[in-house]
Amino acid sequence: MIEISPPSKKSEKNFTTRLESVDEFDRVETVGEMFVDRPKVSCLGVSVHYGDKQALFNINLDLGRNEVLALIGPSGCGKTTFLRCINRMNDTIEGCRVDGEIKIEGAEINHSDADVVSLRSKVGMVFQKPNPFPKSIFDNIAYGPRIHGLSGPKNELDDIVEAALKRAGLWEEVSDRLHTPATGLSGGQQQRLCIARAIAVNPEVILMDEPCSALDPIATARIEELIDDLREKFTIAIVTHSMHQAARVSQRTAYFHMGHLVEVGVTDQMFTNPRQRLTEDYITGRFG
Amino acid sequence: MNRGFSRTTGGKPLSSLNIRRQRAERRFRRIGLFGVGLALASVLFLLGTIFSSGYSAFWRLHFAVDIDFDPVLMNVSSDPSLEELRDVNYLSLFRKNLERSYPEVKDRSERRKLAQMFSESVPDVLESLVISNPSLVGSKQRIWVLSSSSAEMIYKGAAPRDIEEKRRVLTDQQLTWLDQWHGENLTRTRFNFRFFTSGPSRSPELAGLGGAIVGSALTLLVTLLISFPMGVAAAIYLEEYAPKNRVSEIIEVNINNLAAVPSIIFGLLGLAVLLNVFGLPRGTPLVGGIVLSLMTLPTIIIASRAALKAVPPSIRDGALAMGASPMQTIFHHVLPLAMPGILTGSIIGLAQALGETAPLLMIGMFAFVADTPSGILDQASSLPVQIYLWAESSERGYVELTAAAIMIILVFLVFMNLLAVFLRKKFERRW
């Protein structure tokens, strides 16, 4: 268990031995600012097993209010697994076991009694590959409000759909074809539609799993702008393989390596002055 | 046929290896083409035989007879009541009219031969004519009546004509009448509506598929109502909910095995369990439908599981991440996308069930049921069983009926398969 204390210069001095590799360590002490004041989401000692294989080792990490937290690291390091712990999407994977404490606004969610449906209405998710439902644009956005009973009369639903599309910056492009199939949109538009779909139920947290990896640079830029806008209202965690993207959109960055959380830091600091050797290697492209 | 290859490259001859490879390629293609051709030829031959021997069943030969509804012949008063008319011996009315029309036929056995030119149904036809229109009494009418099957077979050329009298279905005298009537325009052929409406009969010219079609439809309805919901529910459970462990593996293997069990075994099961243990009524569409649904279930389950598996997991993830419950995810997203595949599989399963004979024979759906069944608890026949029974019959008139019934069942099968294609095209959605 890591001592919970705000990072300070004093504590930083204690990390004299730089972590070079995690292979020989059972437990890796995370370095940096993994905790924040009044966290939106706080994770303590989260471990994940897929069957016999352990995928995450004792992760301690907070998501602050109105912040974008970037999760970086080489493929298979557990970023996505960690992300999926927060809305319990790991429940859908057979043989997956999540241990530890995960609290949203102080309420424990990693517990069999916790209601997954209401959790997922509070924690939206955007996937790597745009996955609009094969229905109309309108029905895609309206699906969440409908199943959560957020909409009353029809015109209210219209308003919700319009607001969500406007927030996602898609309204102007699709307002005249709301009832055409969503699968007819371009990849970037589909991804923004998925973001609009996620925010239509008014969540508190949005999890993004490499949302731009299937998009071209222009569409990526639009999504990044959007993420920056959304920060005003939501807490966002984004998994990305692009160091530049992490640097552009996030306030804090967490570096995962082989299931361990190696380092968490304020993004600017982390990219200019990583404290762990592993982080430095990854960021500078020597590894990963 | 050198598509994709050329014999020479840049003017240089190909190496022997290359030539051999190309030859092997061509040979392989020819073998495949031959296989396809053989299969097509057999299908065409099959269809051709069935059609050529069955199409004639769709029309029937009629003879004209002059009937004098003489009250004296009918033994009724000149203004008879309906009751009186019901008591009339119409067979004797018919015979006496024949005697009047053909006074030259004196011999008793000759007279019988003459009456045998006509269908056994003639007295019934006369009765229904008179009952529906009593004013006919006292009038003379020319009435078109069905010929007997033997006369019709000769007329259609389905039975040999130029052989010795003993082996022919008509006597020389009967043959003369037939030719004479044909010459005098006393014969005509009409479309055989009766084939689609009436039930089986001892006389081929009166037999129809109506009862069998209704029986098959009711049986299939029961099959559909049982096997479709159960099959889809089982597939959803196995695909979406069941944990992947040894038990579900055993279930899966056994479902696949069930699909290969000979259908007569299902019939035996129905006989032993449904009839003997539960005492359900024998030979009814209810029992037939239950047995056929047992047979169809594995097909539907396997097809439905494949269709569910083909729905991309990203759709499930998307719905679950929106906070949809697993059931909402399935019913709002997965099932609609899987529906085309599920429907196709189900219809193909039902088409199999439509052609299934053995299990229906086991549970007693082979009885001679003259009436059209009015519900699933009535004794009924079914199309394949009717075909089987007609094929067994020795009378020549049943040959064309058998072929025609096969044509009808083929039409139903083609129709069901077209429906499957149509539904797949209609509900198919891209993602």
XYZ file of C-alpha atoms in Angstrom:
719
model
C 0.000 0.000 0.000
C 1.388 3.311 -0.968
C 1.449 6.086 1.539
C -1.177 8.601 0.583
C 0.377 11.979 0.620
C 0.404 14.834 -1.767
C 3.538 14.772 -3.805
C 6.148 17.169 -2.594
C 9.760 17.942 -3.335
C 10.697 16.137 -0.190
C 9.047 12.912 -1.211
C 10.481 13.174 -4.652
C 13.978 13.088 -3.230
C 13.245 9.682 -1.761
C 13.050 8.143 -5.213
C 16.711 7.939 -5.730
C 16.789 4.537 -7.322
C 15.276 4.872 -10.719
C 13.077 2.070 -11.863
C 14.730 0.430 -14.825
C 12.560 -2.594 -15.375
C 9.514 -4.173 -13.777
C 10.339 -7.717 -14.708
C 11.954 -8.606 -11.448
C 9.581 -6.671 -9.219
C 6.441 -8.156 -7.794
C 5.282 -4.790 -6.648
C 6.172 -1.549 -8.243
C 5.876 1.581 -6.223
C 4.191 4.178 -8.348
C 6.016 7.432 -8.568
C 4.354 10.798 -8.856
C 1.039 12.518 -8.347
C -1.451 9.695 -8.563
C -3.737 11.266 -5.963
C -5.613 14.528 -6.165
C -7.831 16.540 -3.837
C -11.526 15.725 -3.908
C -11.172 13.076 -6.635
C -14.052 12.236 -8.939
C -12.898 8.668 -9.208
C -10.474 7.097 -6.839
C -8.909 3.692 -7.294
C -7.037 1.992 -4.502
C -5.145 -1.268 -4.842
C -6.886 -2.314 -8.044
C -5.708 -5.641 -9.409
C -7.179 -7.468 -12.353
C -6.845 -11.139 -13.228
C -7.840 -12.742 -16.487
C -8.156 -16.311 -15.336
C -4.759 -17.156 -13.885
C -3.013 -14.293 -15.568
C -2.682 -11.076 -13.656
C -3.147 -8.047 -15.893
C -3.040 -5.190 -13.401
C -1.007 -5.007 -10.224
C -2.185 -2.895 -7.326
C -3.065 0.295 -9.143
C -3.632 3.466 -7.153
C -4.875 6.328 -9.243
C -7.351 9.196 -8.952
C -9.291 10.992 -11.643
C -9.713 14.633 -10.734
C -12.709 16.801 -11.465
C -12.740 18.467 -14.863
C -9.422 17.010 -15.784
C -8.274 14.947 -18.695
C -6.104 12.080 -17.577
C -4.090 10.398 -20.305
C -3.168 6.743 -19.918
C -0.123 5.799 -21.936
C 2.103 2.784 -22.237
C 3.061 0.014 -24.624
C 0.426 -2.359 -25.971
C -0.796 -4.893 -23.475
C 0.312 -2.876 -20.479
C -3.160 -2.699 -18.959
C -4.328 0.823 -19.849
C -7.558 -0.359 -21.399
C -8.099 -2.932 -18.683
C -7.809 -0.179 -16.120
C -10.204 2.025 -18.061
C -12.754 -0.753 -18.250
C -12.593 -1.222 -14.478
C -14.115 2.198 -13.984
C -17.391 1.379 -15.711
C -17.122 -2.330 -14.931
C -17.013 -3.335 -18.574
C -14.621 -6.039 -17.436
C -17.685 -7.831 -16.065
C -18.492 -8.822 -19.613
C -15.226 -10.698 -19.998
C -15.417 -14.246 -18.816
C -12.901 -15.165 -16.130
C -11.995 -11.567 -15.401
C -11.696 -10.624 -11.737
C -11.256 -7.105 -10.469
C -10.051 -6.609 -6.892
C -9.568 -3.404 -5.000
C -11.525 -0.311 -4.236
C -12.960 1.918 -6.933
C -15.040 4.837 -5.737
C -16.947 7.424 -7.679
C -17.796 10.430 -5.552
C -16.953 8.273 -2.569
C -19.370 5.480 -3.496
C -17.874 2.049 -3.960
C -18.656 0.648 -7.391
C -16.459 -2.439 -7.564
C -18.888 -4.487 -5.589
C -21.424 -7.051 -6.672
C -24.212 -5.057 -5.017
C -23.410 -1.890 -6.938
C -25.850 -1.297 -9.801
C -23.991 -1.571 -13.083
C -26.715 0.117 -15.109
C -26.750 3.310 -13.050
C -22.941 3.225 -12.885
C -22.706 3.132 -16.667
C -25.176 5.982 -16.972
C -22.705 7.998 -14.883
C -19.592 6.743 -16.661
C -19.787 6.907 -20.424
C -17.375 5.152 -22.742
C -16.044 5.765 -26.223
C -14.347 2.871 -27.954
C -11.347 2.536 -30.184
C -13.372 1.699 -33.256
C -16.431 3.886 -33.800
C -19.375 1.623 -33.012
C -22.598 3.458 -33.789
C -25.668 1.263 -33.594
C -27.015 0.362 -37.038
C -29.929 2.711 -36.505
C -30.588 6.325 -37.385
C -28.424 9.131 -36.021
C -31.336 10.278 -33.884
C -31.949 6.822 -32.440
C -28.279 6.417 -31.633
C -28.281 9.506 -29.433
C -31.766 8.914 -28.071
C -31.021 5.335 -27.048
C -29.357 6.176 -23.725
C -31.971 8.743 -22.592
C -34.713 6.303 -23.566
C -33.449 3.330 -21.588
C -32.589 5.483 -18.590
C -35.948 7.195 -18.670
C -34.398 10.638 -18.959
C -36.784 11.810 -21.625
C -40.414 12.550 -21.220
C -42.307 13.796 -24.233
C -40.999 13.557 -27.756
C -39.869 17.180 -28.078
C -37.816 16.802 -24.917
C -35.964 13.948 -26.552
C -35.443 16.159 -29.588
C -33.837 18.745 -27.328
C -31.576 16.191 -25.685
C -30.449 14.872 -29.054
C -29.810 18.361 -30.379
C -27.875 19.402 -27.263
C -25.726 16.270 -27.339
C -24.951 16.674 -31.036
C -24.122 20.334 -30.523
C -21.779 19.533 -27.665
C -20.072 16.952 -29.823
C -19.789 19.504 -32.639
C -21.750 17.346 -35.006
C -25.050 19.193 -35.139
C -24.294 21.342 -38.135
C -23.144 18.371 -40.177
C -26.081 16.099 -39.479
C -29.020 18.282 -38.462
C -30.693 17.786 -41.823
C -30.335 14.009 -41.830
C -31.037 12.919 -38.287
C -33.114 10.002 -39.458
C -30.619 8.541 -41.883
C -28.488 5.555 -40.836
C -25.582 6.460 -38.590
C -23.414 3.954 -40.420
C -23.436 6.272 -43.428
C -21.301 8.863 -41.613
C -17.556 9.143 -42.058
C -15.273 7.555 -39.466
C -14.584 10.832 -37.674
C -18.250 11.760 -37.663
C -19.128 8.308 -36.339
C -16.680 8.733 -33.492
C -18.115 12.138 -32.601
C -21.536 10.560 -32.775
C -20.357 7.973 -30.259
C -19.125 10.782 -28.029
C -22.485 12.549 -28.428
C -24.216 9.288 -27.581
C -22.130 8.979 -24.431
C -22.807 12.530 -23.260
C -26.530 12.415 -24.047
C -27.196 10.661 -20.747
C -25.315 13.392 -18.919
C -22.559 11.278 -17.389
C -19.973 12.487 -14.910
C -17.019 10.614 -16.316
C -16.175 9.771 -19.910
C -13.725 6.977 -20.663
C -12.082 7.052 -24.063
C -10.199 4.044 -25.347
C -7.894 5.279 -28.116
C -10.740 7.245 -29.668
C -8.608 8.572 -32.521
C -6.597 5.528 -33.503
C -8.870 4.792 -36.466
C -9.130 8.385 -37.655
C -7.209 10.659 -39.971
C -5.314 13.677 -38.581
C -8.085 16.185 -39.369
C -10.767 14.138 -37.646
C -8.314 13.557 -34.797
C -7.791 17.277 -34.365
C -11.534 17.827 -34.155
C -11.917 15.166 -31.500
C -9.039 16.612 -29.510
C -10.670 20.040 -29.574
C -13.865 18.416 -28.486
C -12.143 16.681 -25.577
C -10.787 19.999 -24.426
C -14.303 21.519 -24.526
C -15.850 18.586 -22.739
C -13.433 18.972 -19.836
C -15.513 21.898 -18.580
C -18.285 19.559 -17.663
C -16.882 16.069 -17.471
C -14.003 14.108 -16.056
C -12.217 12.350 -18.869
C -9.780 9.467 -18.956
C -8.242 8.777 -22.335
C -6.073 5.902 -23.432
C -3.775 6.910 -26.235
C -0.740 5.635 -28.064
C 0.116 9.075 -29.298
C 2.455 10.949 -27.008
C 1.568 14.137 -28.843
C -2.091 13.586 -28.222
C -1.483 12.963 -24.545
C 0.557 16.145 -24.380
C -2.088 18.160 -26.216
C -5.243 17.122 -24.412
C -4.368 15.964 -20.918
C -3.542 17.662 -17.651
C -2.085 14.588 -16.029
C -0.534 11.521 -17.588
C -0.204 8.003 -16.199
C 2.359 5.606 -17.597
C 1.555 1.898 -17.402
C 4.061 -0.859 -17.962
C 3.278 -4.579 -17.939
C 0.343 -4.172 -15.632
C 2.073 -1.785 -13.274
C 1.422 1.895 -12.927
C 4.948 3.207 -13.145
C 4.551 6.933 -13.030
C 1.873 9.576 -12.839
C 2.587 13.228 -13.334
C 1.403 16.576 -14.512
C 1.575 16.126 -18.254
C 4.028 18.929 -19.006
C 6.403 17.803 -16.303
C 6.150 14.205 -17.244
C 7.050 14.791 -20.850
C 9.878 17.166 -20.077
C 11.192 15.548 -16.980
C 10.173 11.938 -16.392
C 11.224 10.555 -13.066
C 11.455 6.901 -14.017
C 13.838 5.415 -16.495
C 11.052 3.262 -17.986
C 8.886 6.309 -18.579
C 11.718 8.178 -20.163
C 12.530 5.312 -22.471
C 8.944 5.062 -23.582
C 8.396 8.771 -24.036
C 11.576 9.278 -25.942
C 10.774 6.342 -28.158
C 13.591 4.100 -27.083
C 11.053 1.542 -26.060
C 7.525 0.565 -26.842
C -8.861 -20.948 -71.252
C -5.651 -19.340 -70.172
C -7.209 -16.707 -67.970
C -4.516 -15.216 -65.769
C -1.756 -17.201 -67.389
C -0.111 -16.951 -70.708
C 1.746 -19.723 -72.357
C 4.829 -17.683 -72.866
C 6.452 -14.951 -70.863
C 8.247 -12.354 -72.847
C 8.597 -14.664 -75.837
C 10.392 -17.292 -73.807
C 8.763 -20.725 -73.516
C 7.568 -21.617 -70.055
C 9.420 -24.163 -68.021
C 7.907 -27.624 -67.858
C 7.007 -26.987 -64.228
C 4.931 -24.011 -65.267
C 3.197 -25.940 -68.013
C 2.406 -28.765 -65.649
C 1.025 -26.326 -63.115
C -1.227 -24.731 -65.705
C -2.435 -28.112 -66.900
C -3.250 -29.170 -63.349
C -5.097 -25.907 -62.881
C -7.214 -26.470 -66.003
C -7.856 -30.099 -65.146
C -9.036 -29.141 -61.673
C -11.350 -26.511 -63.082
C -12.812 -28.993 -65.551
C -13.431 -31.553 -62.819
C -15.291 -28.949 -60.791
C -17.326 -27.909 -63.808
C -18.136 -31.554 -64.510
C -19.351 -32.025 -60.928
C -21.592 -28.987 -61.135
C -22.918 -30.118 -64.497
C -23.655 -33.606 -63.196
C -25.552 -32.234 -60.215
C -27.545 -29.854 -62.396
C -28.346 -32.596 -64.878
C -29.645 -34.899 -62.154
C -31.836 -32.160 -60.725
C -33.179 -31.330 -64.163
C -33.803 -35.000 -64.905
C -35.645 -35.399 -61.607
C -37.777 -32.314 -62.158
C -38.402 -33.308 -65.769
C -39.671 -36.777 -64.833
C -41.886 -35.459 -62.097
C -43.301 -32.715 -64.257
C -43.902 -34.894 -67.303
C -45.765 -37.528 -65.320
C -47.533 -35.123 -62.995
C -48.768 -32.182 -65.041
C -51.706 -34.148 -66.458
C -53.199 -34.468 -62.969
C -54.047 -30.776 -63.091
C -56.820 -31.355 -65.608
C -59.663 -33.796 -65.634
C -61.678 -35.407 -68.396
C -65.419 -34.751 -68.353
C -68.175 -36.450 -70.364
C -71.491 -34.940 -71.310
C -74.563 -36.955 -70.375
C -78.182 -36.150 -71.120
C -80.187 -36.523 -67.946
C -83.942 -36.446 -67.941
C -85.043 -35.489 -64.443
C -88.272 -37.293 -65.035
C -90.380 -37.452 -61.828
C -91.427 -40.952 -62.824
C -87.814 -42.138 -63.109
C -87.031 -40.392 -59.840
C -90.096 -41.855 -58.226
C -91.271 -38.489 -56.837
C -94.312 -36.266 -57.223
C -94.216 -33.550 -59.887
C -93.636 -30.876 -57.247
C -91.437 -32.747 -54.806
C -90.362 -31.544 -51.352
C -86.682 -31.421 -50.437
C -87.107 -34.469 -48.294
C -88.457 -36.475 -51.186
C -85.543 -35.337 -53.316
C -83.068 -36.508 -50.700
C -84.570 -39.986 -50.752
C -84.248 -40.406 -54.513
C -81.958 -43.185 -55.732
C -79.768 -41.093 -58.000
C -77.650 -44.039 -59.048
C -80.686 -45.692 -60.603
C -81.760 -42.334 -62.097
C -78.370 -42.144 -63.776
C -78.463 -45.765 -64.964
C -81.936 -45.429 -66.375
C -80.947 -42.287 -68.227
C -77.986 -44.130 -69.675
C -80.345 -46.876 -70.870
C -82.470 -44.249 -72.593
C -79.515 -42.564 -74.229
C -77.911 -45.832 -75.338
C -80.833 -48.151 -76.152
C -78.523 -50.298 -78.269
C -76.730 -51.507 -75.106
C -78.877 -54.356 -73.978
C -76.580 -56.722 -72.126
C -76.394 -56.228 -68.334
C -72.621 -56.453 -68.157
C -72.318 -54.106 -71.147
C -74.532 -51.639 -69.299
C -72.303 -51.879 -66.264
C -69.276 -51.253 -68.456
C -71.002 -48.195 -69.828
C -71.713 -46.846 -66.330
C -68.083 -47.541 -65.406
C -66.993 -45.014 -68.009
C -68.188 -42.377 -65.585
C -66.878 -41.415 -62.180
C -68.491 -42.917 -59.122
C -69.342 -39.402 -58.080
C -72.032 -38.908 -60.747
C -75.031 -39.800 -58.488
C -73.752 -37.340 -55.868
C -73.371 -34.652 -58.521
C -76.950 -35.236 -59.697
C -78.215 -35.096 -56.127
C -76.520 -31.829 -55.287
C -77.737 -30.349 -58.584
C -81.343 -31.241 -57.888
C -81.234 -30.269 -54.205
C -79.777 -26.865 -54.992
C -82.260 -26.324 -57.820
C -85.496 -28.360 -57.393
C -86.988 -26.743 -60.490
C -84.784 -29.072 -62.545
C -87.304 -31.850 -61.884
C -89.228 -32.502 -65.045
C -86.550 -30.971 -67.291
C -83.919 -32.486 -69.559
C -80.364 -31.325 -69.062
C -77.015 -31.967 -70.646
C -74.635 -32.312 -67.704
C -70.866 -32.517 -67.710
C -69.644 -35.167 -65.316
C -66.218 -36.547 -64.422
C -65.031 -39.532 -66.345
C -63.724 -42.571 -64.574
C -60.029 -42.726 -63.962
C -59.537 -45.634 -66.400
C -61.183 -43.798 -69.286
C -59.174 -40.707 -68.434
C -55.895 -42.612 -68.376
C -56.502 -43.889 -71.894
C -57.672 -40.476 -73.058
C -54.530 -38.786 -71.664
C -52.332 -41.535 -73.051
C -51.095 -42.419 -69.572
C -52.309 -46.002 -69.975
C -51.409 -48.043 -73.054
C -54.147 -48.362 -75.643
C -52.790 -50.651 -78.321
C -52.528 -53.841 -76.308
C -54.754 -56.849 -75.956
C -58.087 -56.232 -74.255
C -57.394 -58.352 -71.165
C -54.473 -56.193 -70.105
C -56.024 -52.895 -71.042
C -57.851 -50.760 -68.451
C -60.810 -50.330 -70.830
C -62.596 -52.982 -72.867
C -62.830 -52.734 -76.640
C -66.429 -51.577 -76.316
C -65.503 -48.880 -73.795
C -62.724 -47.755 -76.102
C -65.250 -47.392 -78.921
C -67.511 -45.252 -76.709
C -64.600 -43.062 -75.731
C -63.650 -42.470 -79.369
C -67.273 -41.956 -80.332
C -67.867 -39.352 -77.613
C -64.654 -37.634 -78.457
C -65.780 -37.462 -82.082
C -69.200 -36.084 -81.063
C -67.632 -33.405 -78.839
C -69.081 -35.040 -75.756
C -65.708 -34.808 -74.010
C -63.940 -31.839 -72.551
C -61.081 -31.245 -70.154
C -61.177 -28.744 -67.318
C -58.760 -27.559 -64.637
C -58.761 -29.884 -61.666
C -59.802 -27.621 -58.772
C -60.802 -30.647 -56.774
C -57.110 -31.579 -56.499
C -56.541 -28.605 -54.204
C -59.733 -28.831 -52.192
C -60.834 -32.381 -51.616
C -59.346 -35.047 -49.432
C -58.104 -38.497 -50.391
C -60.488 -40.864 -52.141
C -60.676 -44.462 -53.298
C -61.238 -43.150 -56.810
C -58.191 -41.404 -58.243
C -60.307 -38.937 -60.233
C -61.866 -37.682 -56.976
C -58.732 -37.637 -54.834
C -57.199 -34.325 -53.819
C -54.535 -32.804 -51.655
C -56.768 -30.347 -49.787
C -56.804 -32.252 -46.528
C -53.089 -32.972 -46.723
C -52.241 -29.326 -47.395
C -54.295 -28.161 -44.436
C -52.857 -30.962 -42.284
C -49.312 -30.004 -43.261
C -50.020 -26.318 -42.659
C -51.423 -26.997 -39.184
C -48.512 -29.293 -38.360
C -45.995 -26.705 -39.532
C -47.803 -24.017 -37.540
C -47.443 -26.089 -34.371
C -43.805 -26.742 -35.261
C -43.153 -23.053 -35.820
C -44.869 -21.972 -32.618
C -42.899 -24.469 -30.556
C -39.499 -24.630 -32.195
C -38.944 -20.974 -33.121
C -39.332 -19.372 -29.672
C -37.646 -22.307 -27.951
C -34.815 -22.499 -30.450
C -34.100 -18.782 -30.403
C -34.329 -18.629 -26.613
C -31.972 -21.587 -26.278
C -29.552 -20.019 -28.748
C -29.611 -16.699 -26.896
C -29.005 -18.394 -23.587
C -26.185 -20.552 -24.892
C -24.546 -17.738 -26.817
C -25.032 -14.774 -24.486
C -25.501 -16.068 -20.953
C -24.171 -19.580 -20.499
C -20.771 -19.784 -18.855
C -18.209 -21.467 -21.046
C -17.585 -24.605 -19.066
C -17.788 -28.353 -19.416
C -21.574 -28.508 -19.033
C -22.264 -26.004 -21.782
C -19.744 -27.801 -23.979
C -21.576 -31.093 -23.476
C -24.875 -29.385 -24.276
C -23.409 -27.894 -27.427
C -22.009 -31.209 -28.660
C -25.323 -32.913 -27.984
C -27.325 -30.296 -29.851
C -25.073 -30.812 -32.840
C -25.584 -34.557 -32.510
C -29.345 -34.175 -32.311
C -29.302 -32.471 -35.699
C -27.973 -35.703 -37.187
C -30.362 -38.129 -35.501
C -32.512 -40.003 -38.059
C -35.986 -38.565 -38.080
C -37.699 -41.884 -37.484
C -36.113 -41.936 -34.027
C -37.978 -38.741 -33.226
C -41.130 -40.465 -34.460
C -40.500 -43.388 -32.100
C -39.964 -40.917 -29.276
C -43.270 -39.252 -30.108
C -45.013 -42.602 -30.200
C -43.537 -43.740 -26.902
C -43.787 -40.502 -24.967
C -46.459 -38.284 -26.481
C -48.976 -40.986 -27.422
C -48.343 -43.730 -24.880
C -47.292 -41.756 -21.816
C -49.132 -38.477 -22.229
C -52.000 -39.956 -24.199
C -52.177 -37.177 -26.766
C -54.559 -37.893 -29.654
C -53.049 -40.081 -32.357
C -52.292 -38.799 -35.822
C -53.082 -35.170 -35.068
C -51.190 -32.055 -36.174
C -50.501 -31.336 -32.492
C -48.445 -34.498 -32.014
C -46.928 -34.242 -35.481
C -45.940 -30.651 -34.785
C -44.342 -31.495 -31.450
C -42.318 -34.326 -32.978
C -41.235 -32.191 -35.916
C -40.252 -29.336 -33.618
C -37.951 -31.679 -31.708
C -36.386 -32.435 -35.051
C -36.218 -28.793 -36.124
C -34.925 -27.399 -32.822
C -31.256 -28.293 -33.335
C -31.271 -26.707 -36.801
C -32.788 -23.508 -35.459
C -30.475 -23.417 -32.440
C -27.362 -23.939 -34.532
C -28.382 -21.342 -37.142
C -29.420 -18.833 -34.487
C -26.192 -19.241 -32.564
C -24.180 -18.681 -35.715
C -26.228 -15.562 -36.455
C -25.787 -14.239 -32.910
C -22.085 -14.958 -33.030
C -21.790 -12.958 -36.238
C -23.031 -9.769 -34.572
C -19.877 -7.738 -33.917
C -18.963 -7.529 -30.224
C -18.487 -3.787 -30.613
C -22.276 -3.406 -30.829
C -22.699 -5.306 -27.572
C -19.959 -3.245 -25.924
C -21.538 -0.035 -27.150
C -24.926 -0.925 -25.761
C -23.603 -2.248 -22.455
C -21.444 0.844 -22.021
C -24.566 2.962 -22.522
C -25.988 1.266 -19.465
C -28.236 -1.182 -21.254
C -28.862 -4.349 -19.278
C -27.767 -7.595 -20.946
C -31.387 -8.292 -21.871
C -31.844 -4.824 -23.365
C -28.612 -5.262 -25.263
C -29.865 -8.521 -26.719
C -33.377 -7.401 -27.579
C -32.548 -3.876 -28.788
C -29.347 -4.546 -30.672
C -28.090 -8.091 -31.008
C -31.311 -9.871 -31.899
C -32.421 -7.426 -34.613
C -29.029 -7.759 -36.256
C -29.092 -11.537 -35.968
C -32.709 -11.814 -37.140
C -32.009 -12.329 -40.865
C -29.775 -15.299 -40.077
C -32.173 -16.667 -37.493
C -35.127 -16.423 -39.875
C -33.211 -18.068 -42.687
C -32.164 -20.938 -40.447
C -35.658 -21.352 -39.059
C -37.313 -21.397 -42.455
C -34.828 -23.952 -43.732
C -35.513 -26.029 -40.629
C -39.255 -25.767 -41.261
C -38.797 -26.663 -44.912
C -37.034 -29.830 -43.755
C -39.919 -30.529 -41.419
C -42.417 -30.037 -44.253
C -40.835 -32.873 -46.206
C -40.470 -35.221 -43.268
C -42.456 -38.445 -43.569
C -41.070 -41.112 -41.279
C -41.854 -39.519 -37.889
C -45.400 -38.730 -39.006
C -45.932 -42.353 -40.007
C -44.746 -43.394 -36.550
C -47.265 -41.233 -34.754
C -50.137 -42.378 -36.937
C -50.612 -39.555 -39.412
C -51.160 -42.060 -42.213
C -54.822 -42.806 -41.584
C -57.232 -42.357 -44.464
C -58.719 -39.014 -43.404
C -61.399 -37.983 -45.830
C -62.282 -34.765 -44.027
C -60.171 -31.658 -44.008
C -58.900 -31.212 -40.433
C -60.413 -28.176 -38.759
C -57.982 -27.946 -35.854
C -54.777 -29.306 -34.416
C -56.673 -31.960 -32.480
C -58.329 -33.511 -35.547
C -56.922 -36.538 -37.297
C -55.007 -35.281 -40.275
C -52.841 -36.325 -43.149
C -49.883 -34.388 -44.461
C -48.293 -33.769 -47.837
C -45.353 -36.178 -47.639
C -47.495 -38.894 -46.077
C -50.107 -38.414 -48.787
C -47.390 -38.762 -51.412
C -46.183 -41.926 -49.719
C -49.704 -43.366 -49.622
C -50.444 -42.509 -53.243
C -47.119 -43.919 -54.360
C -48.113 -47.158 -52.665
C -51.476 -47.345 -54.436
C -51.672 -49.731 -57.340
C -54.205 -47.895 -59.495
C -52.732 -46.162 -62.478
C -54.561 -42.914 -61.755
C -52.482 -42.403 -58.628
C -49.223 -42.194 -60.565
C -49.977 -38.742 -61.911
C -51.437 -37.728 -58.550
C -48.223 -38.726 -56.790
C -46.117 -36.721 -59.215
C -48.471 -33.763 -58.991
C -48.356 -33.853 -55.174
C -44.556 -33.880 -55.346
C -44.772 -30.825 -57.578
C -46.969 -29.104 -54.988
C -44.584 -29.885 -52.134
C -41.675 -28.655 -54.266
C -43.552 -25.436 -54.930
C -44.032 -24.976 -51.182
C -40.337 -25.654 -50.555
C -39.238 -23.203 -53.236
C -41.657 -20.650 -51.849
C -40.290 -21.073 -48.325
C -36.729 -20.726 -49.522
C -37.621 -17.609 -51.492
C -39.237 -16.250 -48.342
C -35.990 -16.895 -46.490
C -34.024 -15.023 -49.147
C -36.544 -12.191 -49.136
C -36.490 -11.811 -45.357
C -32.722 -11.890 -45.298
C -32.518 -9.157 -47.915
C -35.176 -7.077 -46.219
C -33.790 -7.160 -42.689
C -30.133 -7.233 -43.529
C -28.366 -4.187 -42.121
C -24.819 -3.134 -42.511
C -22.713 -2.160 -39.554
